[in-house]
Short mmCIF file of C-alpha atoms in Angstrom, two decimals:
data_model
loop_
_atom_site.label_atom_id
_atom_site.label_comp_id
_atom_site.label_asym_id
_atom_site.label_seq_id
_atom_site.Cartn_x
_atom_site.Cartn_y
_atom_site.Cartn_z
CA MET A 1 97.37 226.85 -70.49
CA ILE A 2 98.38 230.41 -70.09
CA ASN A 3 96.95 232.95 -72.76
CA LEU A 4 99.98 235.43 -73.28
CA GLN A 5 97.41 237.25 -75.51
CA GLY A 6 100.55 237.49 -78.12
CA PHE A 7 103.07 239.22 -75.40
CA GLY A 8 105.43 235.78 -75.40
CA PRO A 9 108.11 237.00 -78.01
CA GLN A 10 108.01 240.70 -76.29
CA LEU A 11 108.50 238.77 -72.77
CA LEU A 12 111.33 236.48 -74.23
CA GLU A 13 113.05 239.70 -75.52
CA GLY A 14 112.77 241.00 -72.18
CA VAL A 15 114.31 237.70 -70.78
CA MET A 16 117.15 237.85 -73.26
CA THR A 17 118.03 241.78 -72.21
CA THR A 18 117.76 240.84 -68.31
CA LEU A 19 120.41 237.79 -69.02
CA GLN A 20 122.31 240.30 -71.18
CA LEU A 21 122.43 243.21 -68.73
CA ALA A 22 122.96 240.50 -65.57
CA ALA A 23 126.12 239.02 -67.58
CA VAL A 24 127.60 242.37 -68.48
CA SER A 25 127.13 243.59 -64.95
CA LEU A 26 129.13 240.46 -63.47
CA ILE A 27 132.02 240.89 -65.74
CA PHE A 28 132.63 244.22 -64.68
CA GLY A 29 131.46 243.93 -61.21
CA VAL A 30 133.84 240.64 -60.82
CA ILE A 31 136.73 242.83 -62.46
CA ILE A 32 135.80 246.04 -60.16
CA GLY A 33 135.54 243.56 -57.12
CA LEU A 34 138.59 242.31 -57.59
CA ALA A 35 140.84 245.80 -58.26
CA ALA A 36 138.84 247.07 -55.13
CA ALA A 37 140.00 243.94 -52.62
CA MET A 38 143.64 244.27 -53.76
CA ALA A 39 143.40 248.14 -53.32
CA LYS A 40 142.02 247.28 -49.80
CA LEU A 41 144.92 245.19 -49.07
CA SER A 42 147.48 247.44 -50.28
CA PRO A 43 150.02 248.92 -48.04
CA ILE A 44 149.04 252.54 -49.32
CA ARG A 45 147.14 253.57 -46.55
CA TRP A 46 145.25 256.49 -48.43
CA LEU A 47 144.47 253.95 -51.23
CA ALA A 48 143.19 251.33 -48.90
CA ARG A 49 141.07 253.95 -47.01
CA GLY A 50 139.60 255.45 -49.90
CA VAL A 51 138.44 252.41 -51.64
CA ASP A 52 136.85 251.42 -48.42
CA VAL A 53 135.05 254.52 -48.34
CA VAL A 54 133.61 254.42 -51.72
CA THR A 55 132.55 250.86 -51.14
CA ASN A 56 131.13 251.26 -47.90
CA LEU A 57 129.12 254.32 -49.59
CA LEU A 58 128.03 252.31 -52.27
CA ARG A 59 126.72 249.42 -50.47
CA GLY A 60 124.85 252.14 -48.35
CA LEU A 61 122.68 253.23 -51.32
CA PRO A 62 119.62 251.57 -52.65
CA GLU A 63 120.27 250.23 -55.99
CA LEU A 64 117.59 251.83 -57.37
CA LEU A 65 119.10 255.41 -56.10
CA THR A 66 122.51 254.54 -57.86
CA ILE A 67 121.22 253.79 -61.27
CA LEU A 68 118.70 257.22 -61.13
CA ILE A 69 121.76 259.04 -59.80
CA LEU A 70 124.32 257.62 -62.82
CA TYR A 71 121.39 258.42 -65.47
CA TYR A 72 120.32 261.71 -64.72
CA GLY A 73 123.58 262.80 -63.10
CA VAL A 74 125.59 261.66 -66.10
CA GLN A 75 122.98 262.58 -68.67
CA ASN A 76 123.06 266.13 -66.93
CA LEU A 77 126.97 266.45 -67.21
CA PHE A 78 127.15 265.40 -70.80
CA ASN A 79 124.21 267.95 -71.62
CA ALA A 80 126.16 270.78 -69.49
CA ILE A 81 129.13 269.82 -71.94
CA PHE A 82 127.61 269.37 -74.99
CA GLU A 83 125.97 272.21 -77.05
CA ASP A 84 123.50 269.35 -77.94
CA TYR A 85 121.21 267.10 -76.11
CA VAL A 86 122.48 264.15 -75.25
CA GLU A 87 120.51 261.22 -73.84
CA VAL A 88 122.48 258.23 -71.79
CA ASP A 89 121.54 254.83 -73.00
CA GLY A 90 119.33 252.79 -70.12
CA PHE A 91 121.58 249.46 -70.90
CA ALA A 92 124.76 251.38 -70.09
CA ALA A 93 123.17 253.46 -67.11
CA GLY A 94 122.20 249.91 -65.46
CA VAL A 95 125.62 248.22 -66.35
CA ALA A 96 127.40 251.03 -64.74
CA ALA A 97 125.25 250.91 -61.40
CA LEU A 98 124.99 247.17 -61.03
CA SER A 99 128.60 246.70 -61.22
CA LEU A 100 129.27 249.29 -58.90
CA VAL A 101 127.14 247.81 -56.51
CA PHE A 102 128.06 244.50 -57.45
CA GLY A 103 131.72 245.32 -57.05
CA SER A 104 131.48 246.95 -54.04
CA TYR A 105 129.94 243.95 -52.54
CA ALA A 106 132.21 241.58 -54.26
CA SER A 107 135.44 243.22 -52.75
CA GLU A 108 134.77 242.15 -49.32
CA THR A 109 134.05 238.49 -50.54
CA PHE A 110 137.71 238.90 -52.71
CA ARG A 111 139.28 240.42 -49.97
CA GLY A 112 138.09 237.30 -47.15
CA ALA A 113 139.34 235.15 -50.35
CA PHE A 114 142.87 236.74 -50.42
CA LEU A 115 143.23 236.56 -46.62
CA ALA A 116 142.24 232.78 -46.39
CA ILE A 117 145.25 232.12 -48.67
CA PRO A 118 148.13 230.49 -45.94
CA ALA A 119 150.88 233.18 -45.93
CA GLY A 120 153.24 230.48 -46.03
CA GLN A 121 152.42 229.83 -49.81
CA ILE A 122 153.45 233.14 -50.57
CA GLU A 123 156.57 233.18 -48.66
CA ALA A 124 157.36 230.08 -50.29
CA ALA A 125 156.72 231.51 -53.74
CA LYS A 126 158.92 234.72 -53.01
CA SER A 127 161.63 232.64 -51.73
CA PHE A 128 161.46 230.74 -55.36
CA GLY A 129 162.27 234.31 -57.15
CA MET A 130 158.56 234.47 -58.19
CA SER A 131 157.44 237.92 -59.29
CA PRO A 132 154.48 239.53 -57.97
CA PHE A 133 152.58 239.00 -60.80
CA LEU A 134 153.29 235.37 -61.07
CA ILE A 135 152.68 234.95 -57.69
CA PHE A 136 149.20 236.41 -58.40
CA ARG A 137 148.25 234.22 -61.39
CA ARG A 138 150.00 231.01 -60.45
CA ILE A 139 149.12 231.07 -56.36
CA GLN A 140 146.52 233.40 -55.48
CA LEU A 141 143.86 233.40 -58.17
CA PRO A 142 143.06 230.01 -58.25
CA GLN A 143 142.48 229.67 -54.82
CA VAL A 144 140.63 233.08 -54.72
CA TRP A 145 138.34 231.71 -57.19
CA ARG A 146 137.60 228.79 -55.21
CA TYR A 147 137.09 230.80 -51.62
CA ALA A 148 135.20 233.36 -53.17
CA LEU A 149 132.87 231.57 -55.44
CA PRO A 150 130.16 230.80 -52.91
CA GLY A 151 130.00 234.62 -52.23
CA LEU A 152 130.02 235.31 -55.47
CA GLY A 153 127.23 233.20 -56.17
CA ASN A 154 125.04 235.03 -54.08
CA LEU A 155 125.73 238.27 -55.46
CA TRP A 156 124.57 236.77 -58.87
CA LEU A 157 121.64 235.76 -57.60
CA VAL A 158 120.87 239.33 -55.99
CA LEU A 159 121.86 240.83 -59.31
CA ILE A 160 119.52 238.85 -61.27
CA LYS A 161 116.42 240.21 -58.98
CA ASP A 162 118.18 244.04 -59.15
CA THR A 163 118.43 243.87 -63.21
CA SER A 164 114.40 244.59 -62.66
CA LEU A 165 114.93 247.93 -61.35
CA VAL A 166 116.41 249.19 -64.49
CA SER A 167 113.35 249.43 -65.91
CA VAL A 168 112.94 252.82 -64.34
CA VAL A 169 115.42 254.39 -66.79
CA GLY A 170 113.43 252.82 -69.61
CA LEU A 171 115.17 249.61 -70.33
CA GLN A 172 113.33 247.17 -71.99
CA GLU A 173 113.90 244.18 -69.76
CA LEU A 174 111.23 241.50 -68.23
CA MET A 175 109.76 243.70 -65.93
CA ARG A 176 109.47 246.54 -68.29
CA LYS A 177 107.64 244.30 -71.02
CA THR A 178 105.74 242.90 -68.05
CA GLN A 179 104.24 246.26 -66.94
CA ILE A 180 103.89 246.95 -70.92
CA ALA A 181 102.05 243.58 -71.46
CA THR A 182 100.15 244.53 -67.98
CA SER A 183 99.00 248.29 -69.20
CA VAL A 184 97.83 246.62 -72.39
CA THR A 185 95.93 243.55 -71.29
CA LYS A 186 94.31 244.63 -68.11
CA SER A 187 95.41 241.14 -66.59
CA PRO A 188 98.23 242.04 -64.16
CA PHE A 189 98.35 238.84 -62.15
CA THR A 190 98.73 236.53 -65.16
CA PHE A 191 101.73 238.56 -66.72
CA TYR A 192 103.21 239.47 -63.46
CA SER A 193 103.16 235.59 -62.26
CA VAL A 194 104.63 234.71 -65.43
CA ALA A 195 107.63 237.16 -64.67
CA ALA A 196 107.58 235.78 -61.25
CA ALA A 197 107.85 232.23 -62.50
CA ILE A 198 110.90 233.09 -64.94
CA PHE A 199 112.92 234.77 -62.41
CA ILE A 200 112.19 231.65 -60.25
CA GLY A 201 113.47 229.54 -63.17
CA LEU A 202 116.69 231.69 -63.70
CA THR A 203 117.64 231.43 -60.07
CA LEU A 204 117.19 227.76 -60.00
CA ILE A 205 119.29 227.17 -63.42
CA SER A 206 121.79 229.51 -61.54
CA THR A 207 121.57 227.76 -58.33
CA PHE A 208 122.49 224.22 -60.40
CA VAL A 209 125.57 225.91 -62.16
CA LEU A 210 126.82 227.54 -59.22
CA LEU A 211 126.73 224.00 -57.29
CA TRP A 212 128.48 222.42 -60.21
CA LEU A 213 131.58 225.13 -60.35
CA GLU A 214 131.72 224.65 -56.36
CA LYS A 215 132.18 221.28 -57.09
CA ARG A 216 134.44 221.49 -59.59
CA SER A 217 136.44 223.98 -58.04
CA ARG A 218 137.01 221.84 -55.40
CA ARG A 219 138.44 218.83 -56.96
CA GLY A 220 141.92 217.67 -56.58
CA VAL A 221 142.00 220.05 -52.85
CA ARG A 222 142.94 218.09 -49.86
CA MET A 223 139.99 218.63 -47.27
CA GLY A 224 141.06 218.90 -43.45
#
């Protein structure tokens, strides 16, 4: 049995923080990605091009650099505005950075999903007098979810791994807790192996859940 030398509870706390960070970033990332995809498909040319440029820039930046820019950039901005020293919360900075990165990639996934919906369905809905919002809620959104789910699943797996980058701003997630345990016990192989096993376990669990969701999303859909 692996001897964690009393750091088991700390690692468990790190796992919970990692999951919270990933879950909150997923929620905001999906919202950002969906909104960005709709903007890219907008007939308003400047809006579509502007959002496309922003998402391309975010995809081009390393995730670590995005986290550092948001953390220190926002902190410098607040300190310039307010007289008192303001320290940005590491969790909030991590959520903001990971949500933007996730959303920028998800925007292309959602965009492809919107384009995969047969145009005839939208035209038929309009002929029945359905409002744009009703068309989106009743026709587009259910199918977008089904088409986008595999791509979003892959992005979720990447997101779980990217949470480890937020340790650079002091957030006490799994990797930060592992680094602390390593520095105290001088047993890097043991604790990094445990951290690796935890990430692999989270990935396997996520994979099974995603497969179940994909199977469920295809129920009642005629193939071919």
